[in-house]
Coordinates of N, CA, C and O in Angstrom, one line a residue:
Chain Y
M21 N 7.9 21.8 78.4 CA 6.9 23.0 77.8 C 6.7 23.0 76.9 O 7.8 24.2 76.1
E22 N 5.6 23.7 75.9 CA 5.5 23.9 74.5 C 5.6 25.1 74.9 O 4.8 26.0 76.0
I23 N 6.2 26.4 74.3 CA 6.2 27.7 73.8 C 5.0 27.6 72.7 O 5.7 28.3 71.8
N24 N 4.1 28.8 73.1 CA 3.7 29.4 72.0 C 3.9 30.6 71.4 O 3.7 31.3 72.0
V25 N 4.4 31.0 70.3 CA 5.3 32.0 70.0 C 4.0 32.5 69.2 O 3.4 32.1 67.3
P26 N 3.9 33.5 69.0 CA 2.7 33.7 68.0 C 3.0 34.3 66.5 O 4.0 34.1 65.8
K27 N 1.7 33.9 65.4 CA 2.3 34.0 63.8 C 2.2 35.0 63.3 O 1.0 35.3 64.2
A28 N 2.5 35.3 62.6 CA 2.6 36.3 61.8 C 0.6 36.2 60.9 O 1.1 35.6 60.1
Y29 N 0.7 37.6 60.1 CA -0.5 37.4 60.1 C -0.2 37.3 58.2 O 0.5 38.5 57.8
D30 N -0.5 37.1 57.9 CA -0.6 37.0 56.1 C -1.6 37.9 55.1 O -2.7 37.1 55.7
L31 N -1.5 38.2 54.4 CA -2.5 39.2 53.6 C -1.3 40.0 52.2 O -0.1 39.6 52.7
T32 N -2.3 40.1 51.3 CA -2.1 40.2 50.2 C -1.6 41.8 50.1 O -2.2 42.7 50.6
V33 N -0.2 42.3 49.9 CA 0.0 43.6 50.3 C 0.2 44.0 49.0 O 0.7 43.2 47.9
T34 N 0.1 45.5 48.3 CA 0.5 46.4 47.1 C 1.8 47.4 47.4 O 2.4 47.5 48.5
L35 N 2.5 47.1 46.6 CA 4.4 46.9 47.0 C 4.1 48.6 45.7 O 3.3 49.1 45.3
S36 N 5.1 49.2 46.1 CA 5.6 50.5 45.6 C 5.6 50.6 44.2 O 4.8 51.4 43.4
D37 N 5.7 49.4 43.6 CA 5.7 49.5 41.8 C 4.5 49.1 42.0 O 4.0 48.8 40.2
N38 N 3.1 49.0 42.6 CA 1.9 48.8 42.1 C 1.6 47.5 41.8 O 0.5 46.6 41.7
S39 N 2.4 46.7 42.4 CA 2.7 44.6 42.5 C 1.8 44.5 43.3 O 2.4 45.0 44.3
T40 N 1.4 43.1 43.6 CA 0.8 42.4 44.7 C 1.3 41.8 44.7 O 2.2 40.9 44.5
K41 N 1.4 40.8 47.0 CA 2.5 40.0 46.6 C 1.9 39.5 48.4 O 1.2 40.3 48.8
R42 N 1.7 38.4 48.1 CA 1.8 37.9 50.2 C 2.6 38.2 51.2 O 4.3 37.9 50.1
L43 N 2.3 38.9 52.0 CA 3.2 39.2 52.9 C 4.6 37.7 53.4 O 5.7 37.9 53.3
S44 N 3.6 36.7 53.5 CA 4.2 35.5 53.7 C 5.6 35.2 53.2 O 6.6 35.1 53.2
A45 N 5.1 35.8 51.5 CA 6.1 35.6 50.6 C 7.7 35.8 50.7 O 8.5 35.4 50.5
F46 N 7.5 37.2 51.7 CA 8.9 37.4 51.9 C 9.9 36.7 53.7 O 10.6 37.4 53.2
W47 N 9.2 36.0 53.9 CA 9.5 35.1 55.2 C 10.3 33.7 54.4 O 10.4 33.2 55.2
Q48 N 9.9 33.5 54.0 CA 9.3 31.8 53.3 C 11.1 31.1 53.5 O 11.5 30.4 52.8
E49 N 11.7 32.8 52.3 CA 12.8 32.0 52.3 C 13.8 32.3 53.1 O 14.8 32.1 53.5
R50 N 14.3 33.5 53.9 CA 15.2 33.9 55.0 C 14.2 35.3 55.4 O 12.9 35.3 55.3
P51 N 14.6 34.9 57.1 CA 14.1 35.8 57.9 C 13.5 37.4 58.2 O 14.2 38.1 57.0
L52 N 11.8 37.8 58.0 CA 12.1 38.8 57.7 C 11.8 39.7 58.5 O 11.3 39.6 59.8
V53 N 12.2 41.2 58.5 CA 12.8 42.6 59.4 C 11.6 43.2 58.3 O 11.7 43.7 57.6
L54 N 10.3 43.8 59.1 CA 9.2 44.4 59.0 C 8.9 45.2 59.7 O 8.8 45.4 61.1
V55 N 9.4 46.3 59.1 CA 9.6 48.0 59.5 C 8.7 48.6 59.7 O 8.2 48.6 58.3
F56 N 7.4 49.0 60.1 CA 6.4 49.9 59.6 C 7.1 51.6 60.2 O 7.7 51.7 61.2
L57 N 7.0 52.3 59.1 CA 7.2 53.5 59.4 C 5.8 54.3 60.4 O 5.2 54.0 59.9
R58 N 6.2 55.4 60.6 CA 5.8 56.2 60.7 C 4.7 57.1 60.2 O 3.9 56.9 59.8
H59 N 5.9 58.0 59.1 CA 4.6 58.4 57.9 C 6.0 59.5 57.6 O 6.9 59.1 57.6
F60 N 5.4 59.5 56.3 CA 6.1 59.9 54.9 C 6.1 61.9 55.1 O 5.5 62.2 56.0
G61 N 7.7 62.1 55.1 CA 7.7 63.3 55.1 C 8.8 63.7 56.1 O 9.5 63.0 56.6
Chain U
M3 N 15.4 55.5 59.4 CA 15.1 54.8 58.2 C 16.9 55.0 57.7 O 18.0 53.7 57.5
A4 N 17.3 55.5 58.2 CA 19.3 56.0 57.3 C 19.8 55.1 58.1 O 20.6 54.6 57.7
Q5 N 19.1 55.0 59.2 CA 20.0 53.5 60.2 C 19.8 52.2 59.4 O 20.9 51.5 59.2
L6 N 19.2 51.9 59.0 CA 18.4 50.5 58.6 C 19.4 50.9 57.8 O 19.4 49.6 56.4
R7 N 19.5 51.4 56.6 CA 20.0 52.2 55.3 C 21.5 51.8 55.4 O 21.7 50.9 54.5
R8 N 21.9 52.6 56.3 CA 23.8 52.5 56.2 C 24.3 51.0 56.2 O 25.0 50.3 56.1
K9 N 22.8 50.1 57.2 CA 23.1 48.6 58.2 C 22.7 48.0 57.1 O 22.9 46.2 57.2
K10 N 22.2 48.3 55.8 CA 21.6 47.0 55.0 C 22.8 46.0 54.4 O 21.8 44.4 54.8
Q11 N 23.7 46.0 54.8 CA 25.4 45.0 54.5 C 25.2 44.1 55.2 O 25.5 42.9 55.1
H12 N 24.7 44.2 56.7 CA 24.7 43.7 58.3 C 24.0 43.1 58.2 O 23.9 41.7 58.7
F13 N 22.5 43.4 57.2 CA 21.0 42.6 57.1 C 21.5 41.6 56.3 O 20.5 39.9 56.6
D14 N 22.3 41.5 55.3 CA 22.4 40.6 54.4 C 23.1 40.0 55.3 O 23.2 38.3 54.6
E15 N 24.4 40.4 55.5 CA 25.3 39.0 55.8 C 24.4 38.3 56.8 O 24.7 37.1 57.0
A16 N 23.1 38.8 58.0 CA 22.7 37.8 58.8 C 21.2 37.2 57.8 O 21.1 36.0 58.6
G17 N 21.5 37.1 56.6 CA 20.8 36.3 56.3 C 19.3 36.9 56.3 O 18.0 36.3 56.0
A18 N 18.8 38.2 56.6 CA 17.2 38.6 56.8 C 17.2 39.3 55.5 O 18.3 39.5 54.8
Q19 N 15.9 39.8 55.1 CA 15.2 40.4 54.3 C 14.7 41.3 55.2 O 14.0 41.3 56.0
V20 N 14.4 43.0 54.4 CA 13.9 43.6 55.2 C 13.1 44.0 54.4 O 13.1 44.3 53.3
V21 N 11.9 44.7 55.3 CA 10.5 45.2 54.3 C 10.1 46.5 54.9 O 9.7 46.4 56.3
L22 N 10.3 47.5 53.9 CA 9.6 48.7 54.6 C 8.5 48.4 54.9 O 7.3 48.0 53.6
V23 N 7.2 49.1 55.5 CA 5.4 49.2 56.0 C 5.0 50.7 55.7 O 5.7 51.7 56.5
G24 N 4.4 51.1 54.8 CA 4.3 52.7 54.4 C 3.3 53.1 54.8 O 2.3 52.6 53.9
M25 N 2.4 54.5 55.0 CA 0.8 54.7 54.5 C 1.0 55.5 53.2 O -0.5 55.6 53.0
G26 N 1.9 55.4 52.6 CA 1.6 56.3 51.7 C 1.1 55.2 50.5 O 1.0 54.2 50.3
T27 N 0.5 56.6 49.5 CA 0.6 55.3 47.8 C 1.4 54.8 47.4 O 2.6 55.6 47.2
P28 N 1.5 53.9 45.9 CA 2.4 53.2 45.9 C 2.9 54.9 44.9 O 4.0 54.8 45.4
A29 N 2.3 55.5 44.1 CA 3.5 56.8 44.0 C 4.1 57.3 44.9 O 5.1 57.8 45.1
E30 N 3.6 57.7 46.5 CA 3.9 58.5 47.5 C 5.6 57.6 47.9 O 6.5 57.9 48.0
S31 N 5.2 56.4 48.1 CA 5.9 55.2 48.3 C 7.2 55.1 46.8 O 8.4 55.1 48.0
R32 N 7.2 55.4 46.0 CA 8.2 55.7 45.3 C 8.8 56.7 45.4 O 10.0 56.9 45.9
A33 N 8.1 57.9 45.3 CA 8.7 59.1 45.7 C 9.5 59.6 46.6 O 10.8 59.7 46.9
F34 N 9.3 58.6 48.1 CA 10.1 58.4 49.3 C 11.3 57.5 48.9 O 12.1 57.9 49.6
A35 N 10.8 56.2 48.6 CA 12.3 55.5 47.8 C 12.9 56.1 47.4 O 14.6 56.3 47.4
A36 N 12.6 57.0 46.5 CA 14.2 57.7 45.5 C 14.4 59.7 46.4 O 15.1 58.8 46.3
K37 N 13.7 59.6 47.2 CA 14.1 60.7 48.0 C 15.0 60.3 48.8 O 16.5 61.3 48.9
Y38 N 14.7 59.1 49.6 CA 15.8 58.5 50.5 C 16.6 57.2 49.9 O 17.2 57.2 51.2
D39 N 16.8 56.7 48.6 CA 17.8 55.7 48.4 C 17.6 54.7 49.0 O 18.1 54.0 49.6
V40 N 16.4 54.6 48.9 CA 15.7 52.9 50.2 C 15.7 52.1 49.5 O 15.8 51.8 48.0
P41 N 17.2 51.3 49.9 CA 17.4 50.1 49.1 C 16.3 49.1 49.6 O 16.9 47.3 49.2
F42 N 15.3 48.8 50.3 CA 14.7 47.4 50.2 C 13.2 47.4 50.2 O 13.1 48.8 49.7
P43 N 12.5 46.4 49.9 CA 11.2 46.4 49.3 C 10.2 47.6 50.2 O 10.5 47.2 51.3
L44 N 8.9 48.1 49.7 CA 8.5 49.2 50.1 C 7.1 48.6 50.2 O 5.9 48.8 49.2
V45 N 6.8 48.2 50.9 CA 5.0 48.0 51.3 C 3.9 49.5 50.8 O 4.3 50.0 52.0
S46 N 2.6 49.1 49.7 CA 2.3 50.9 50.9 C 1.0 50.4 50.9 O -0.4 49.8 50.3
D47 N 1.0 50.7 51.8 CA -0.9 50.9 53.2 C -1.1 51.8 53.1 O -1.2 51.8 54.8
P48 N -1.5 52.6 52.4 CA -2.3 54.0 52.9 C -3.7 53.3 53.7 O -4.1 54.4 54.2
A49 N -5.0 52.8 53.5 CA -5.7 52.2 54.3 C -5.0 51.8 55.8 O -6.2 51.1 56.6
K50 N -3.9 51.0 56.3 CA -3.3 51.2 56.9 C -3.6 49.4 57.6 O -4.2 49.0 58.7
M51 N -4.2 48.4 56.2 CA -4.4 47.3 56.8 C -3.7 46.6 57.5 O -3.8 46.0 58.4
V52 N -1.7 46.0 57.0 CA -1.2 45.7 57.6 C -0.8 46.2 58.6 O -0.8 45.4 59.9
Y53 N -1.0 47.4 59.3 CA -0.7 48.1 60.7 C -2.0 47.5 61.9 O -1.2 47.5 62.5
R54 N -2.8 47.4 61.0 CA -4.1 47.1 61.9 C -3.9 45.5 61.9 O -4.3 45.3 64.1
K55 N -3.1 44.8 61.8 CA -3.4 43.1 61.5 C -2.0 42.8 62.5 O -2.0 42.1 63.0
F56 N -1.0 43.8 62.8 CA -0.2 43.6 63.2 C -0.3 44.4 64.9 O 1.1 44.9 65.0
D57 N -1.3 45.3 64.4 CA -2.0 45.8 66.0 C -0.8 47.1 66.4 O -0.3 47.1 67.9
L58 N -0.4 47.3 66.0 CA 0.2 48.7 65.6 C -0.6 49.9 66.3 O -1.9 49.6 66.1
R59 N 0.0 50.6 67.6 CA -0.9 51.5 68.0 C -1.1 52.6 67.8 O -0.1 53.4 66.9
R60 N -1.7 53.7 68.4 CA -1.8 55.1 67.5 C -1.1 55.5 68.5 O -2.3 55.4 69.8
M61 N -1.3 57.1 68.4 CA -0.7 58.5 70.1 C -1.9 58.9 70.3 O -2.5 58.6 69.1
T62 N -2.4 59.2 71.3 CA -3.0 60.0 71.5 C -2.9 61.6 71.3 O -2.3 62.3 71.0
P63 N -4.1 62.0 70.8 CA -4.0 63.8 70.6 C -2.7 64.5 70.9 O -2.7 65.0 70.4
W64 N -2.9 64.4 72.3 CA -1.8 64.9 72.9 C -0.7 64.5 73.0 O 0.6 65.1 74.4
G65 N -0.8 63.4 72.6 CA 0.8 63.1 72.9 C 2.5 63.8 72.5 O 3.4 63.3 72.9
F66 N 1.7 64.9 71.0 CA 3.2 65.2 71.3 C 3.5 65.8 71.9 O 4.6 66.6 71.7
L67 N 2.8 66.4 72.5 CA 3.1 67.3 73.5 C 4.0 66.9 74.9 O 4.5 68.0 75.8
A68 N 3.9 66.0 75.3 CA 4.8 65.3 76.0 C 6.6 65.2 76.4 O 6.8 65.4 74.7
P69 N 6.6 66.1 77.3 CA 8.3 66.4 77.2 C 9.0 65.3 76.3 O 10.0 66.2 76.0
E70 N 9.2 64.3 77.0 CA 10.5 63.1 76.5 C 10.1 62.9 74.3 O 11.1 63.8 74.1
V71 N 8.6 63.3 74.2 CA 8.3 63.5 72.8 C 9.4 64.7 72.6 O 9.4 64.5 71.0
V72 N 8.4 65.5 72.9 CA 9.5 67.1 72.1 C 11.1 67.5 72.5 O 11.3 67.3 71.0
L73 N 11.7 66.7 73.2 CA 13.3 66.3 73.4 C 13.5 65.6 72.2 O 14.8 66.1 71.8
K74 N 13.2 64.5 72.2 CA 13.8 63.7 71.0 C 13.4 64.4 69.5 O 14.5 63.7 69.0
G75 N 12.4 64.8 69.5 CA 12.4 65.4 68.3 C 13.2 66.8 67.9 O 13.4 66.7 66.7
V76 N 13.3 67.9 69.1 CA 14.5 68.4 69.0 C 16.1 67.8 68.6 O 16.6 68.4 68.3
S77 N 16.2 66.8 69.6 CA 17.2 66.0 69.4 C 17.4 65.6 67.6 O 18.8 65.7 66.9
A78 N 16.2 64.9 67.2 CA 16.9 64.4 66.0 C 16.7 65.5 64.9 O 17.7 65.1 63.8
M79 N 16.4 66.6 65.2 CA 16.5 68.0 64.3 C 18.0 68.1 64.5 O 18.4 68.9 63.7
A80 N 18.5 68.5 66.5 CA 19.9 69.0 66.2 C 20.4 67.7 64.9 O 22.2 68.3 64.9
R81 N 20.9 66.8 65.0 CA 21.3 65.7 64.2 C 21.1 65.4 63.0 O 21.7 64.3 62.1
G82 N 20.8 66.5 62.6 CA 19.8 66.8 61.0 C 18.9 66.3 59.6 O 18.4 66.1 59.6
H83 N 17.8 64.7 61.4 CA 16.4 64.4 60.6 C 15.7 66.0 60.6 O 15.2 66.6 61.6
H84 N 15.5 66.0 59.8 CA 14.5 67.3 59.4 C 12.9 66.4 58.8 O 13.5 66.1 57.6
M85 N 11.7 66.9 59.6 CA 10.7 67.0 58.7 C 10.1 67.5 57.2 O 9.9 69.0 58.1
G86 N 9.7 66.5 56.9 CA 8.6 68.0 56.2 C 6.9 67.4 56.1 O 6.9 67.0 57.4
L87 N 6.3 68.0 54.9 CA 5.1 67.7 55.4 C 4.6 66.1 55.2 O 5.0 65.5 54.6
P88 N 4.1 66.0 56.3 CA 3.5 64.1 56.9 C 2.9 64.2 55.6 O 1.8 64.9 55.6
Q89 N 2.2 63.1 55.5 CA 2.1 62.0 54.7 C 1.0 60.7 55.3 O 2.2 60.3 55.9
G90 N -0.1 60.8 55.4 CA -0.4 59.6 56.7 C -0.6 59.7 57.8 O -0.8 61.4 58.0
D91 N -1.2 59.0 58.1 CA -1.9 59.7 59.7 C -0.7 60.3 61.2 O 0.5 59.3 60.9
V92 N -0.6 60.7 61.5 CA 0.8 61.0 61.6 C -0.2 61.1 63.3 O 1.8 61.1 64.3
R93 N -0.4 60.4 63.9 CA -1.0 59.6 65.3 C -0.1 58.1 65.2 O -0.7 57.6 66.2
Q94 N -0.1 57.8 64.0 CA 0.3 56.2 63.9 C 1.3 55.8 64.4 O 2.7 56.4 64.0
L95 N 2.0 54.9 65.6 CA 2.8 55.0 66.2 C 3.6 54.1 65.4 O 3.2 53.2 64.5
P96 N 5.3 53.9 64.8 CA 5.7 52.4 64.0 C 6.5 51.6 65.1 O 5.9 51.2 66.4
G97 N 6.9 50.6 64.1 CA 7.4 49.3 65.4 C 8.2 48.6 64.0 O 8.1 48.8 63.3
V98 N 8.6 47.4 65.0 CA 9.6 46.6 63.8 C 9.0 44.9 64.6 O 8.9 44.9 65.9
F99 N 9.5 43.9 63.7 CA 8.9 42.7 63.8 C 10.3 42.2 63.2 O 10.2 42.0 62.4
I100 N 10.8 40.7 63.5 CA 11.9 39.6 62.9 C 10.4 38.8 62.9 O 9.9 37.7 63.6
I101 N 10.4 37.9 61.4 CA 9.1 37.1 61.5 C 10.5 36.0 61.2 O 11.2 36.6 59.5
T102 N 10.1 34.2 61.7 CA 11.1 33.4 60.9 C 10.6 32.7 59.5 O 9.3 33.2 59.2
T103 N 11.7 31.6 59.1 CA 10.7 31.1 57.7 C 9.7 30.7 58.4 O 9.1 29.7 57.2
A104 N 9.5 30.0 59.2 CA 7.5 29.6 59.4 C 7.2 30.4 59.9 O 5.5 30.2 60.5
G105 N 6.9 31.6 59.7 CA 5.4 32.8 60.3 C 5.8 32.7 61.6 O 4.7 33.5 62.2
E106 N 7.1 32.5 62.2 CA 6.6 33.4 63.4 C 7.5 34.4 64.0 O 8.2 34.9 63.5
I107 N 6.6 34.9 64.8 CA 7.5 36.7 65.3 C 8.0 36.1 66.3 O 7.3 36.0 67.9
V108 N 9.5 36.0 66.2 CA 10.4 36.1 67.7 C 10.6 37.6 67.7 O 11.5 37.3 69.3
F109 N 10.1 38.8 67.5 CA 10.9 39.9 67.9 C 9.7 41.1 67.9 O 9.9 40.8 66.7
S110 N 9.5 41.8 68.4 CA 8.1 42.2 68.6 C 8.4 44.2 69.3 O 8.7 44.0 69.9
H111 N 9.1 44.8 68.6 CA 8.9 46.6 69.3 C 7.9 47.4 68.8 O 7.3 48.0 67.4
Y112 N 7.1 47.8 69.1 CA 5.5 48.2 69.3 C 6.5 49.9 70.3 O 6.5 49.8 71.4
A113 N 6.5 50.9 69.5 CA 6.3 52.1 69.9 C 5.7 53.0 70.6 O 4.5 52.7 70.4
A114 N 6.9 53.5 71.3 CA 6.0 53.7 72.5 C 5.3 55.9 72.1 O 4.8 56.1 72.4
D115 N 6.2 55.8 71.4 CA 5.9 57.3 71.0 C 6.9 57.8 69.6 O 7.2 56.0 69.2
P116 N 6.6 59.0 68.9 CA 6.8 58.9 67.6 C 8.6 58.5 67.4 O 8.8 58.0 65.8
A117 N 9.1 58.7 67.6 CA 10.2 58.9 68.0 C 10.9 56.9 68.6 O 12.2 57.6 68.9
D118 N 10.3 56.9 69.3 CA 10.9 55.6 69.9 C 10.9 54.1 69.0 O 10.4 53.6 68.5
H119 N 12.5 54.2 68.5 CA 13.1 52.9 67.4 C 14.1 52.0 68.4 O 15.1 52.4 69.1
P120 N 14.2 50.9 67.6 CA 14.9 50.2 68.5 C 16.2 50.8 68.1 O 16.2 50.9 66.4
E121 N 17.2 50.0 68.3 CA 18.6 50.7 67.7 C 19.0 49.4 66.8 O 18.2 48.5 67.1
V122 N 19.2 49.6 65.8 CA 19.8 48.4 64.4 C 20.3 47.1 65.3 O 20.4 46.2 65.0
A123 N 21.6 47.3 65.9 CA 22.0 47.2 66.6 C 21.4 45.9 67.9 O 21.0 44.7 67.4
T124 N 20.4 46.3 68.1 CA 19.8 45.0 69.0 C 18.6 44.4 67.9 O 18.4 43.1 68.8
I125 N 17.9 44.9 66.8 CA 17.5 44.3 65.5 C 18.3 43.2 65.7 O 18.0 41.3 65.2
L126 N 19.6 43.4 64.6 CA 20.7 42.4 64.1 C 21.1 41.0 65.7 O 20.9 40.1 64.9
D127 N 20.7 42.0 66.6 CA 21.5 40.4 68.3 C 19.9 40.2 67.6 O 20.0 37.9 67.8
A128 N 18.9 39.9 68.0 CA 17.6 39.6 68.0 C 18.0 38.6 66.7 O 16.9 37.4 66.4
L129 N 18.2 39.3 65.9 CA 18.3 38.1 64.6 C 19.4 36.7 64.6 O 19.1 35.6 64.2
K130 N 20.2 36.9 65.1 CA 21.3 35.6 65.7 C 20.7 34.6 66.3 O 21.1 33.2 66.3
T131 N 19.2 35.4 66.6 CA 18.2 33.9 67.9 C 17.6 33.1 66.9 O 17.3 31.5 67.2
V132 N 17.5 34.1 65.7 CA 16.5 33.3 64.6 C 17.5 32.7 63.7 O 18.5 32.4 63.3
A133 N 17.0 30.8 63.9 CA 17.6 29.4 63.2 C 17.5 30.4 61.7 O 16.3 30.5 61.0

C-alpha cells in the first residue's frame, strides 16, 4: 500500500543577512529541521 | 532555542541542517542571533508567510490564562529563562518540522501552547528514521 507523505511547501525566504533563498535549498543536500520560533524577546 | 544551540553537534552528527524561522525583520533577526549566539541560519518572516504555508496555529486571546500555560511560564522563569519585550505576533504558536531531501515532511510538531516544544531527543530520534 502506498503511503502519502505530505510535501513541504517551497517558497523564497529572506534570511537575517537580507539575502534570499529558496527554502528547498536547505533540504536538497541533507534533512532539514525547520524550527518556527514563537517570537523574539 | 538554548537546547537546540547546546545540541548543535548532535544535529551535525545526524547529518541534519537546522534552520530557524522568526517573525522579526532581518535587523531584528540579526540582533536576536547575536544576543543568543544562534549558530543556525535564521529566516526573517515578519509577514508570517512561511508560518501560514506550514499551517502553524495562533493561540486564542485567552490562551495565556490557561493554568498549564501559566505554570509552564513560571517554571521556565524559575529555570532562568526570562522574557524580554516580545516582537511579533504574541499569539503565534511555534512548531518543528523535519523535511527529507525529497521534500517530504516526516515529522511535525504543532505547539498546543507557547511552551509546548518537542524535546531535542525526540527530534534526534525522528532524524534516525530519515534515510
